[in-house]
CSV table of C-alpha atoms in Angstrom, one decimal:
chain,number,residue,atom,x,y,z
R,1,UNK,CA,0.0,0.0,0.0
R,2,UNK,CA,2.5,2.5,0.7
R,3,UNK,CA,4.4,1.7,-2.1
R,4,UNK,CA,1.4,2.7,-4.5
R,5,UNK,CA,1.5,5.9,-2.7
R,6,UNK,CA,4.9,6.9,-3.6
R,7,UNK,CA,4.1,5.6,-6.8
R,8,UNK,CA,1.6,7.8,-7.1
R,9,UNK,CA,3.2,11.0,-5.7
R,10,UNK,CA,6.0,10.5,-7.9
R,11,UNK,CA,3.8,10.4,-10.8
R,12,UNK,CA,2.3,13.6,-9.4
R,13,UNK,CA,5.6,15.6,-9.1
R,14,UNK,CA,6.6,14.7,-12.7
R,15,UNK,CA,3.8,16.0,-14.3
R,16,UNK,CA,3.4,19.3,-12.0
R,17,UNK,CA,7.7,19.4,-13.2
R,18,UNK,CA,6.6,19.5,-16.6
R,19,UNK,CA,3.5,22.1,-16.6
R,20,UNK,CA,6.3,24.5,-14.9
R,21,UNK,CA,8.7,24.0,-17.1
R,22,UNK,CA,6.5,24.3,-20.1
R,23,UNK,CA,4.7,27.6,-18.5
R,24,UNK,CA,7.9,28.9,-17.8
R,25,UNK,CA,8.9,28.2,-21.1
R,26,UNK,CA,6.2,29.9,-22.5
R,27,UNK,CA,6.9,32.9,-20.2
R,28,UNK,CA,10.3,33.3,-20.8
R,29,UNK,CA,9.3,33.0,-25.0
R,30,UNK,CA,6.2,35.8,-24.3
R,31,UNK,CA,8.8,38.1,-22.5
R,32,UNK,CA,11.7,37.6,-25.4
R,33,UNK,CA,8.9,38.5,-27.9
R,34,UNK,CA,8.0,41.1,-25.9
R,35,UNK,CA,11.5,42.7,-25.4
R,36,UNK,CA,12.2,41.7,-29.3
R,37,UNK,CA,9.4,44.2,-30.5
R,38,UNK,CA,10.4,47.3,-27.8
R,39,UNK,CA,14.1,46.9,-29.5
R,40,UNK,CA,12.4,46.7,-33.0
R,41,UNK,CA,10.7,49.6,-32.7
R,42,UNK,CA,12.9,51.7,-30.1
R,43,UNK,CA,13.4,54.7,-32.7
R,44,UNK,CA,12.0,53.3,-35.6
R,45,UNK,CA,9.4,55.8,-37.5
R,46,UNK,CA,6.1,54.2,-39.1
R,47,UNK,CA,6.7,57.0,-41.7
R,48,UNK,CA,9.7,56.8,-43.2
R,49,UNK,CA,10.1,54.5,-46.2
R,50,UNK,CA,12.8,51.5,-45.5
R,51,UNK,CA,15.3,52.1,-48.3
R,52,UNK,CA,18.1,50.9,-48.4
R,53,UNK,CA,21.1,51.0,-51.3
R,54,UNK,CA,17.8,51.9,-53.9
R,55,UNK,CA,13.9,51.2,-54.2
R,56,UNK,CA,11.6,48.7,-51.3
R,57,UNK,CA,11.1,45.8,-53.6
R,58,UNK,CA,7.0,45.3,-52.9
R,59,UNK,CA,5.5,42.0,-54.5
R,60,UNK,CA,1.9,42.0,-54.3
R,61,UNK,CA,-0.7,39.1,-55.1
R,62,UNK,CA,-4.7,39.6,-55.6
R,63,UNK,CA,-6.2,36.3,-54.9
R,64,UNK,CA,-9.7,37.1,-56.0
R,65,UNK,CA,-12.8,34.3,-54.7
R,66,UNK,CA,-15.6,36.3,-56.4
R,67,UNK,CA,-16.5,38.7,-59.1
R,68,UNK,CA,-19.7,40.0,-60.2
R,69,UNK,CA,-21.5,43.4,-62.0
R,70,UNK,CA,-23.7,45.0,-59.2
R,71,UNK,CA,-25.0,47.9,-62.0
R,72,UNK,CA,-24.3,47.1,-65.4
R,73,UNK,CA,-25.8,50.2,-66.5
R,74,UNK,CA,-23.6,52.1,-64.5
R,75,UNK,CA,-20.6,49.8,-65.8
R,76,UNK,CA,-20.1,49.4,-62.0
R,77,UNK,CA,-18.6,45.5,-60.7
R,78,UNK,CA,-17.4,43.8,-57.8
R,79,UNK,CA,-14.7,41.7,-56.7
R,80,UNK,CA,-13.8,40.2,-53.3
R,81,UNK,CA,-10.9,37.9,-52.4
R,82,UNK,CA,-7.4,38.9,-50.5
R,83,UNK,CA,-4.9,41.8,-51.2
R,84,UNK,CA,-1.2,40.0,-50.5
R,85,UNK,CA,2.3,42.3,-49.9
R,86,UNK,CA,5.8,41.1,-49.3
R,87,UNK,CA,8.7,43.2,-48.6
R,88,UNK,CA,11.7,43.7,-46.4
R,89,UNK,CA,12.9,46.0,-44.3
R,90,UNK,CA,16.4,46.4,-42.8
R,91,UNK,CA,15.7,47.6,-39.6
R,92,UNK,CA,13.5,45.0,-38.6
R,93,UNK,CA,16.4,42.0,-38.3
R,94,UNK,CA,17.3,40.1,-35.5
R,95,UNK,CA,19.4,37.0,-34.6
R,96,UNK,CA,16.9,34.4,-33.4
R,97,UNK,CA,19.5,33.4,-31.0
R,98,UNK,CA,19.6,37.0,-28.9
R,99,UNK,CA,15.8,36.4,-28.4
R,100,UNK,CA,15.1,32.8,-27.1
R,101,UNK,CA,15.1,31.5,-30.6
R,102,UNK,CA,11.9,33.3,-31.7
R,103,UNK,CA,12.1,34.0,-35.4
R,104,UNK,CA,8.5,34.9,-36.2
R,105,UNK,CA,6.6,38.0,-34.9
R,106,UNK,CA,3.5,39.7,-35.2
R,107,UNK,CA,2.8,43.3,-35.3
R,108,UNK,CA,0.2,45.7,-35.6
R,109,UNK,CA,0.1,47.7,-38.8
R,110,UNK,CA,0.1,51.1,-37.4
R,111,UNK,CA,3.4,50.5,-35.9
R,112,UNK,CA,5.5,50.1,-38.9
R,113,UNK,CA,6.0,51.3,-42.3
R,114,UNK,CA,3.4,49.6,-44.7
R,115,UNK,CA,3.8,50.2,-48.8
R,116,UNK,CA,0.4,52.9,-49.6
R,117,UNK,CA,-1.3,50.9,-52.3
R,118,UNK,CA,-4.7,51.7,-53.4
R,119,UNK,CA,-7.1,50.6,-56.5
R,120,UNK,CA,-6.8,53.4,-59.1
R,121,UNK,CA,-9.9,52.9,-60.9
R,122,UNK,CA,-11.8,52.1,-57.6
R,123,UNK,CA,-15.1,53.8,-56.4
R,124,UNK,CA,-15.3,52.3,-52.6
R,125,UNK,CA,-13.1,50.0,-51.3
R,126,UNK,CA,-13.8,48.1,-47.9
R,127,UNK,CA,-10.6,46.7,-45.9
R,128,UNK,CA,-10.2,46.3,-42.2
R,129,UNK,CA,-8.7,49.2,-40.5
R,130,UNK,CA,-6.3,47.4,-38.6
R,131,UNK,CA,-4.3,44.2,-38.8
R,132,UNK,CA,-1.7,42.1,-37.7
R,133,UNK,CA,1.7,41.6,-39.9
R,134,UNK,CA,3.8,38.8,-40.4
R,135,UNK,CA,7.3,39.4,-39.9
R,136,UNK,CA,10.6,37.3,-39.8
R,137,UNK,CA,14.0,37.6,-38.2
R,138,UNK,CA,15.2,38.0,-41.9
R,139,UNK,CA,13.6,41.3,-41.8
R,140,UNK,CA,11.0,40.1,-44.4
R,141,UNK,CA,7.1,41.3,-43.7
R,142,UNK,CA,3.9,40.1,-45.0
R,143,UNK,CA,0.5,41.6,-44.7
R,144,UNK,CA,-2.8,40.3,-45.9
R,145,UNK,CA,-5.9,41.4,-45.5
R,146,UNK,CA,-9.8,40.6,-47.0
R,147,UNK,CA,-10.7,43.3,-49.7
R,148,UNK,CA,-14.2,44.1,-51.2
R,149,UNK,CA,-13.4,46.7,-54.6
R,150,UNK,CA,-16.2,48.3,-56.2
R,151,UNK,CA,-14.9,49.4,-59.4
R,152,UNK,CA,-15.8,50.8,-63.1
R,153,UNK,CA,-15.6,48.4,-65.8
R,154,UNK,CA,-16.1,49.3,-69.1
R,155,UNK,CA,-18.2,47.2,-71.0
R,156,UNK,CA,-18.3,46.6,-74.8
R,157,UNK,CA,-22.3,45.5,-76.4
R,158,UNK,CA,-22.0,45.5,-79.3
R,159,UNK,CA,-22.4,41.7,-79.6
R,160,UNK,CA,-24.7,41.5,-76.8
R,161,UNK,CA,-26.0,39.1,-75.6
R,162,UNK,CA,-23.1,37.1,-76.9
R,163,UNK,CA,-20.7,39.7,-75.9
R,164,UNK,CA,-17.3,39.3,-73.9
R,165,UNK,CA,-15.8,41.7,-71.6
R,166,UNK,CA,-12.7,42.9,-69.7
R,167,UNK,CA,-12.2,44.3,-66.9
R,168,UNK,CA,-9.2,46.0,-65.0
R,169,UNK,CA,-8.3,46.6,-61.5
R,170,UNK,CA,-5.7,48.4,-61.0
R,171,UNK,CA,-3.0,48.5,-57.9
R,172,UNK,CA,-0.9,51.3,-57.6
R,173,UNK,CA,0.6,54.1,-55.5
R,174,UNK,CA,0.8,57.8,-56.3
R,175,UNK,CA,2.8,58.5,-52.9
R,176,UNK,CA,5.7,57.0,-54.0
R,177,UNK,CA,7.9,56.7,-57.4
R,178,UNK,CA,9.9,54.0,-58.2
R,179,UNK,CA,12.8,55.7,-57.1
R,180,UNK,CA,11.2,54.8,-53.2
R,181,UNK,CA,8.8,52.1,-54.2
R,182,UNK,CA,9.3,49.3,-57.3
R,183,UNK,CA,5.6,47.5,-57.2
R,184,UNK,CA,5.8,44.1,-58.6
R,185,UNK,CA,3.6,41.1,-59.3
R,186,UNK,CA,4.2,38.8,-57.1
R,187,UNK,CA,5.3,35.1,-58.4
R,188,UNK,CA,4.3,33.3,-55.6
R,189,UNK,CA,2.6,30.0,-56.6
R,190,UNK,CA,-0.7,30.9,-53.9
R,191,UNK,CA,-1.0,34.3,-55.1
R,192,UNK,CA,-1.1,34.0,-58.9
R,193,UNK,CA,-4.1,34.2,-60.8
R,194,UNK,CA,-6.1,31.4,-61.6
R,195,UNK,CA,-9.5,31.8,-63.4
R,196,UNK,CA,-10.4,28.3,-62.2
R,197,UNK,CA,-10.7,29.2,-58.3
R,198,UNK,CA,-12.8,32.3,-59.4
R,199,UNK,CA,-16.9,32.1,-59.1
R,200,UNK,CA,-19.2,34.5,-60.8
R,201,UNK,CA,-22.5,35.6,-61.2
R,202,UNK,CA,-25.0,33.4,-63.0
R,203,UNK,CA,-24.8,35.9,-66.1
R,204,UNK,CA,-21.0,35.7,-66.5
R,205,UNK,CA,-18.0,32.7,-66.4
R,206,UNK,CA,-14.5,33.9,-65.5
R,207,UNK,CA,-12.9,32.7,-68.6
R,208,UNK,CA,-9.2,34.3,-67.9
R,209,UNK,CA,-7.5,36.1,-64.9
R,210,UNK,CA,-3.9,38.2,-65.9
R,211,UNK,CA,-1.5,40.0,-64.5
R,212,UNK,CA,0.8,42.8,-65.7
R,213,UNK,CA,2.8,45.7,-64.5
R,214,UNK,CA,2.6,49.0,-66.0
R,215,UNK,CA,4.5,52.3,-65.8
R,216,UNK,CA,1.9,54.8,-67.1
R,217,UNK,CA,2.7,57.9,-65.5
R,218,UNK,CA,6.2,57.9,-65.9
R,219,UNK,CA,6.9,60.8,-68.4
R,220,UNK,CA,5.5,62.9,-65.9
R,221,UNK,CA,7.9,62.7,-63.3
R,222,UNK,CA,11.1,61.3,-65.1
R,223,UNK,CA,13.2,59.5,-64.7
R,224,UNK,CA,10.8,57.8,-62.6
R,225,UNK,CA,7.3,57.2,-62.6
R,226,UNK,CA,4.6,55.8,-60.7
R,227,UNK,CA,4.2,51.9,-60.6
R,228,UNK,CA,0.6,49.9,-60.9
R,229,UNK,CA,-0.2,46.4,-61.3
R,230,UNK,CA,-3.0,45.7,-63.1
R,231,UNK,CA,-5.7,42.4,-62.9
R,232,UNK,CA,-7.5,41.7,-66.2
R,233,UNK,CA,-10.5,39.8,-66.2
R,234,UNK,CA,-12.2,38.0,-68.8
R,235,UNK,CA,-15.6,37.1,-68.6
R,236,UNK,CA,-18.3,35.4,-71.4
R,237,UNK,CA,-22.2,36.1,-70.6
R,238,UNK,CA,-24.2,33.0,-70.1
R,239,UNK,CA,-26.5,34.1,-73.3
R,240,UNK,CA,-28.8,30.8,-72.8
R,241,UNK,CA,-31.2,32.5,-71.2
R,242,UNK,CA,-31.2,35.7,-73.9
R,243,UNK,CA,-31.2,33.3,-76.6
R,244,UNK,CA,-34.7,32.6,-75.2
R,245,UNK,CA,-36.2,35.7,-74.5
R,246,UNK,CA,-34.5,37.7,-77.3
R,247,UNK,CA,-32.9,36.1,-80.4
R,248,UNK,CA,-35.5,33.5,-81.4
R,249,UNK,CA,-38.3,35.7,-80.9
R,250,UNK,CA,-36.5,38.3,-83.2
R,251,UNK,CA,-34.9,36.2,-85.8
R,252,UNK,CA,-38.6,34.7,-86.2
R,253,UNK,CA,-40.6,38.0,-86.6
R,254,UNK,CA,-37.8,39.4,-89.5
R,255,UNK,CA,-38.5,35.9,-90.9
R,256,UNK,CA,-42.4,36.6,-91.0
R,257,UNK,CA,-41.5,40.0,-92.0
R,258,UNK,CA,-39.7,38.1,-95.3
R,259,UNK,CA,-42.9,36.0,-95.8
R,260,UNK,CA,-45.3,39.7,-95.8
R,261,UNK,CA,-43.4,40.8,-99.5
R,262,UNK,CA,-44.8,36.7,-100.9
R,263,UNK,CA,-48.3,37.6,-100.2
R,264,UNK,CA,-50.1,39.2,-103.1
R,265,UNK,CA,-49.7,43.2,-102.9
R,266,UNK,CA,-53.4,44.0,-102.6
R,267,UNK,CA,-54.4,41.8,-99.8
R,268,UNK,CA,-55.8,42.5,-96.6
R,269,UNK,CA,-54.4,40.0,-94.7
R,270,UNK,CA,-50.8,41.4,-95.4
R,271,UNK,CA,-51.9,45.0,-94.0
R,272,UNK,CA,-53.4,43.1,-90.8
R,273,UNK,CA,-49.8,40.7,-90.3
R,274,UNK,CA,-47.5,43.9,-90.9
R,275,UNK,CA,-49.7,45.8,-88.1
R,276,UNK,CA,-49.0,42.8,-85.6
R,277,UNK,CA,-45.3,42.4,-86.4
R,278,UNK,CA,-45.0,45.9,-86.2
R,279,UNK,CA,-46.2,45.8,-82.6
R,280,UNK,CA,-44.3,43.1,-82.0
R,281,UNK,CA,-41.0,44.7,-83.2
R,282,UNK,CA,-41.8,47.5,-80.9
R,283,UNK,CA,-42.2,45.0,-78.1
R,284,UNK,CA,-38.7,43.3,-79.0
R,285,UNK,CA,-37.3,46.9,-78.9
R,286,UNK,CA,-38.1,47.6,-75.7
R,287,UNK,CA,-37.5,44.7,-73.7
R,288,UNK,CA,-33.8,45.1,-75.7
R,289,UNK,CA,-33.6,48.8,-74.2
R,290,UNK,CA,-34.7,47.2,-70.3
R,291,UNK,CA,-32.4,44.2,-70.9
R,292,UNK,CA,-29.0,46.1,-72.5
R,293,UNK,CA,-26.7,47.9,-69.4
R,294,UNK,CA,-26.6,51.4,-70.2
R,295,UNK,CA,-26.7,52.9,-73.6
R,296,UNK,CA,-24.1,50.5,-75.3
R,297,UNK,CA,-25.2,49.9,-79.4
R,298,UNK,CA,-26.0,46.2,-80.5
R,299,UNK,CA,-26.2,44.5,-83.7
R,300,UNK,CA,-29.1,42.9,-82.4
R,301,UNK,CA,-30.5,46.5,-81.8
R,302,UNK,CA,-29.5,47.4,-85.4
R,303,UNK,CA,-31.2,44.5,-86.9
R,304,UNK,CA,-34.4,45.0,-84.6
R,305,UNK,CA,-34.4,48.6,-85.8
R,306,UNK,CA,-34.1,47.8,-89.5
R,307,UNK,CA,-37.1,45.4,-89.1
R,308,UNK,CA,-39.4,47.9,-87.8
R,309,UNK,CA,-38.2,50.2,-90.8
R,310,UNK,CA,-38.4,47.4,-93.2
R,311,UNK,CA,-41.7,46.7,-91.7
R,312,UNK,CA,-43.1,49.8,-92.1
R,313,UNK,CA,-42.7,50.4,-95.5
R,314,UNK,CA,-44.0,47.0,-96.1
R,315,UNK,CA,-47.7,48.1,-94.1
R,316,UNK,CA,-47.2,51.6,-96.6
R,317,UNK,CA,-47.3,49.6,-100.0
R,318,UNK,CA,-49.7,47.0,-99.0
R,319,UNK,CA,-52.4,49.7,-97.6
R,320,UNK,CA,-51.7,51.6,-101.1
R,321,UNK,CA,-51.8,48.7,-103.2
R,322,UNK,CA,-55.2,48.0,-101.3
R,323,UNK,CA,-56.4,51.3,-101.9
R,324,UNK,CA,-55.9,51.2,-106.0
R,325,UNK,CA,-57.4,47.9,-105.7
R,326,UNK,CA,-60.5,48.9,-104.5
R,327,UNK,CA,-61.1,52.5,-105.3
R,328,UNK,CA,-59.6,52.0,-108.7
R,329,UNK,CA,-56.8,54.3,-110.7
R,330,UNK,CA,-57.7,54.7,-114.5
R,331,UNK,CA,-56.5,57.0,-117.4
R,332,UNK,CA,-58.5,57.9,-119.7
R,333,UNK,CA,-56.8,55.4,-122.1
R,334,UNK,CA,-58.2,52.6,-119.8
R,335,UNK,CA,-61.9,54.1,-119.5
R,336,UNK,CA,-62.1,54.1,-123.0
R,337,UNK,CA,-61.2,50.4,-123.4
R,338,UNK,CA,-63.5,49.4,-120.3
R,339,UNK,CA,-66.3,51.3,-122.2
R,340,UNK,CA,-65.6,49.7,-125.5
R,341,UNK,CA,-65.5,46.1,-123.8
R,342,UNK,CA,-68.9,46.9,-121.7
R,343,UNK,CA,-70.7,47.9,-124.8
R,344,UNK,CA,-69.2,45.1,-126.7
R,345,UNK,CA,-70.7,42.9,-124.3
R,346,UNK,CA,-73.7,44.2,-124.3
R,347,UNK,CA,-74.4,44.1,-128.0
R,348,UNK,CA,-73.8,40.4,-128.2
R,349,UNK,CA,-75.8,39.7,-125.3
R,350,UNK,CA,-78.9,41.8,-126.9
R,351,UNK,CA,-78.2,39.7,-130.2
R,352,UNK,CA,-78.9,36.4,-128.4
R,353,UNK,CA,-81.8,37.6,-126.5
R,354,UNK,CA,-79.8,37.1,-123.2
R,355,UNK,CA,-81.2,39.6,-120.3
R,356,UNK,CA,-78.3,38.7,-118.0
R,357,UNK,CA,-76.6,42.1,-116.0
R,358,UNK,CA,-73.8,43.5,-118.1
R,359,UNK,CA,-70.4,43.3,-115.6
R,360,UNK,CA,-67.8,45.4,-115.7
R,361,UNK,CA,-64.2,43.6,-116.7
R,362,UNK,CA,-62.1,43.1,-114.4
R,363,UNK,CA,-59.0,45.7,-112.9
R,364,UNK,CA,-55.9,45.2,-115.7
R,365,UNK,CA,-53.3,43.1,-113.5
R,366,UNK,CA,-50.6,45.4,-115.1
R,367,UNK,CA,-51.6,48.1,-112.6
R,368,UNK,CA,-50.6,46.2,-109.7
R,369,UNK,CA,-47.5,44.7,-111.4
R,370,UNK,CA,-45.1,47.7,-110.3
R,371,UNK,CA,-46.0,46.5,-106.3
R,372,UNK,CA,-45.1,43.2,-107.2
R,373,UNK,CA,-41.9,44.4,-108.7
R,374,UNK,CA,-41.1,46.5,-105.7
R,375,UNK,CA,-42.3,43.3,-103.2
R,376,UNK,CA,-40.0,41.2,-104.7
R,377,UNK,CA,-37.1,43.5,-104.2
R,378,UNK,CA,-37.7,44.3,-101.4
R,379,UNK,CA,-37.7,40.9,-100.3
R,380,UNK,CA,-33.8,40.3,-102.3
R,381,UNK,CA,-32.5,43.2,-100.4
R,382,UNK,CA,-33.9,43.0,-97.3
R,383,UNK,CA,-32.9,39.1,-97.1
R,384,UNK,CA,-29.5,39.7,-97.7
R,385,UNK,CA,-29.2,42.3,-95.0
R,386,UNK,CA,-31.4,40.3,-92.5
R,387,UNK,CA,-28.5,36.9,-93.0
R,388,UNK,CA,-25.6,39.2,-92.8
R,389,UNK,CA,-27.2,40.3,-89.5
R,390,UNK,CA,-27.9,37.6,-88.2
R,391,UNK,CA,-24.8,35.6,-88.9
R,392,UNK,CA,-22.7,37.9,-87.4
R,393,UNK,CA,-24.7,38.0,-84.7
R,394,UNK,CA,-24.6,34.2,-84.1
R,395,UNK,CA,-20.7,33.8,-85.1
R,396,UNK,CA,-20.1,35.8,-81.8
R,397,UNK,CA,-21.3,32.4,-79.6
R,398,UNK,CA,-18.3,30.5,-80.1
């Protein structure tokens, strides 16, 4: 019995050995960090920029995680994902072995100089306000931090609804020159772009994601200029749902709008189909005008309006050609021969005794025949348009 005591009491004395030795380990670590920061920063100012022998190399990395258009009237879009920033600075080296062998610190961001970077073509940007940096005995710091951009992209329509677009965002600093601050992409493998890890909106696919540096500004203040790195984006619209709502229904009423110059030119029932396409063509027109972001021009808004024209002019000869038809246009040239038929008529009938009502003879077809003439080139020209149109509408899908 007492020997499972001591057993026991030893067992005790080792473990409460160990929890001091570790929590004194820990102590003495929490007070090297501790003193390793007051020395860092014992005269060092947040504000001056950590040169040394020529330009802070600053790599920097957008991982972006989402995109989407908020306002595409507006030309307004969104991105989200994280802004990354690598650098070194001189005055912020230690040997690991002066400090209990602590090689790895955090500090806050207001303490130390962080690179000013911004996104040029921006309209709000949210970040967090504060933050914690990463920074090794090397002297090397790293600071990430979440970043919501809304930002102007200008869009091109002219293919719309099977349009693709490109948009920018642009990194860059116009506190410091090259000659303080070279901005570069940053090559490491989790930081560049990949279009793959990028989701979208249901009414666009991330098709490519880019990066490039640019000097734009830097015949302004030679021999230096003003560093940005810019994020391309390339997007394709998801036109399934367009194809729906817009092409077919306007590729079919041009196509009934071909089929109005085949019926005969004095016919009411062509006057009564051009009146409903022409309402529908106005429909088609402004569901395009809702649909289309902003004020951007489209083929498809082109071909719509050249259907209504087309259209038009179409309902203008067939109420005409009704009119002659039925209210009758004669020369004199043309009485005369009607008179000389009725009478004609009426002799022989007299001569066989037959009492039957004299009728007039008909309209002479060659009156109508310039309509048909004008129906039927119509229909040439207007085909030819309404295929060029179209196909270069649909080539756009691929």
């Amino acid at each position: 019995m007492f020997a499972v005591k001591t057993n026991v009491l030893m067992i005790v004395t080792i473990i409460m050995i160990m929890s001091f030795g570790i929590f004194g380990e820990t102590i003495s670590k929490t007070n090297s960090e501790t003193k390793l920061i007051a020395d860092l920063l014992a005269g060092y100012h947040p504000s001056v920029v950590p040169s040394d022998n020529g330009p802070v190399e600053v790599g920097m990395g957008f991982g972006m995680g989402y995109f989407d258009f908020i306002d595409e009237t507006k030309e307004l879009a969104i991105a989200n994902g994280f802004l990354f920033r690598f650098w070194f600075d001189h005055r912020l080296q230690w040997s690991a072995d002066d400090y209990n062998g602590t090689q790895v610190i955090t500090i806050d961001r207001n303490t130390i100089w962080v690179p000013h970077i911004q996104v040029e073509n921006s309209v709000t940007v949210k970040e967090p306000t504060d933050g914690q940096l990463r920074v090794l005995s090397s002297g090397r710091v790293s600071f990430n931090q979440p970043l919501h951009i809304e930002f102007i992209c200008d869009m091109d329509l002219t293919y719309f609804p099977y349009d693709k677009q490109s948009c920018n965002i642009e990194f860059g600093s116009f506190l410091y020159t090259t000659e303080f601050v070279n901005l570069t992409a940053s090559s490491y493998p989790f930081v560049i772009p990949n279009a793959s890890l990028v989701k979208s909106a249901k009414d666009f696919q991330v098709t490519t994601f880019t990066v490039k540096r640019n000097e734009p500004y830097s015949q302004f203040v030679a021999p230096y200029g003003f560093a940005d790195v810019t994020y391309t984006i390339g997007l394709k619209r998801q036109s399934n749902a367009y194809t729906a709502k817009l092409i077919i229904p306007s590729v079919l009423s041009s196509f009934l709008i071909l089929a109005t110059f085949l019926i005969p030119a004095a016919s009411k029932e062509k006057i009564t189909l051009c009146g409903i396409l022409f309402l529908c063509l106005l429909l088609l027109i402004a569901l395009l005008h809702t649909t289309v972001p902003g004020t951007g021009e489209t083929i498809l808004g082109q071909l719509l309006a050249f259907s209504l024209f087309v259209d038009f002019f179409a309902t203008i000869m067939a109420v005409v050609s009704y009119n002659i038809k039925v209210n009758g246009i004669w020369s004199r040239k043309d009485s005369d021969i009607m008179l000389k038929d009725i009478k004609t008529n009426s002799d022989s009938q007299s001569d066989s005794g037959d009492k039957t009502l004299v009728t007039p003879p008909s309209m002479p077809s060659r009156k109508l025949a310039w309509l048909r003439y004008i129906d039927a080139i119509s229909f040439i020209v207007f085909s030819i348009v309404f295929v060029i149109g179209v196909s270069v509408i649909m080539t756009q899908r691929e």
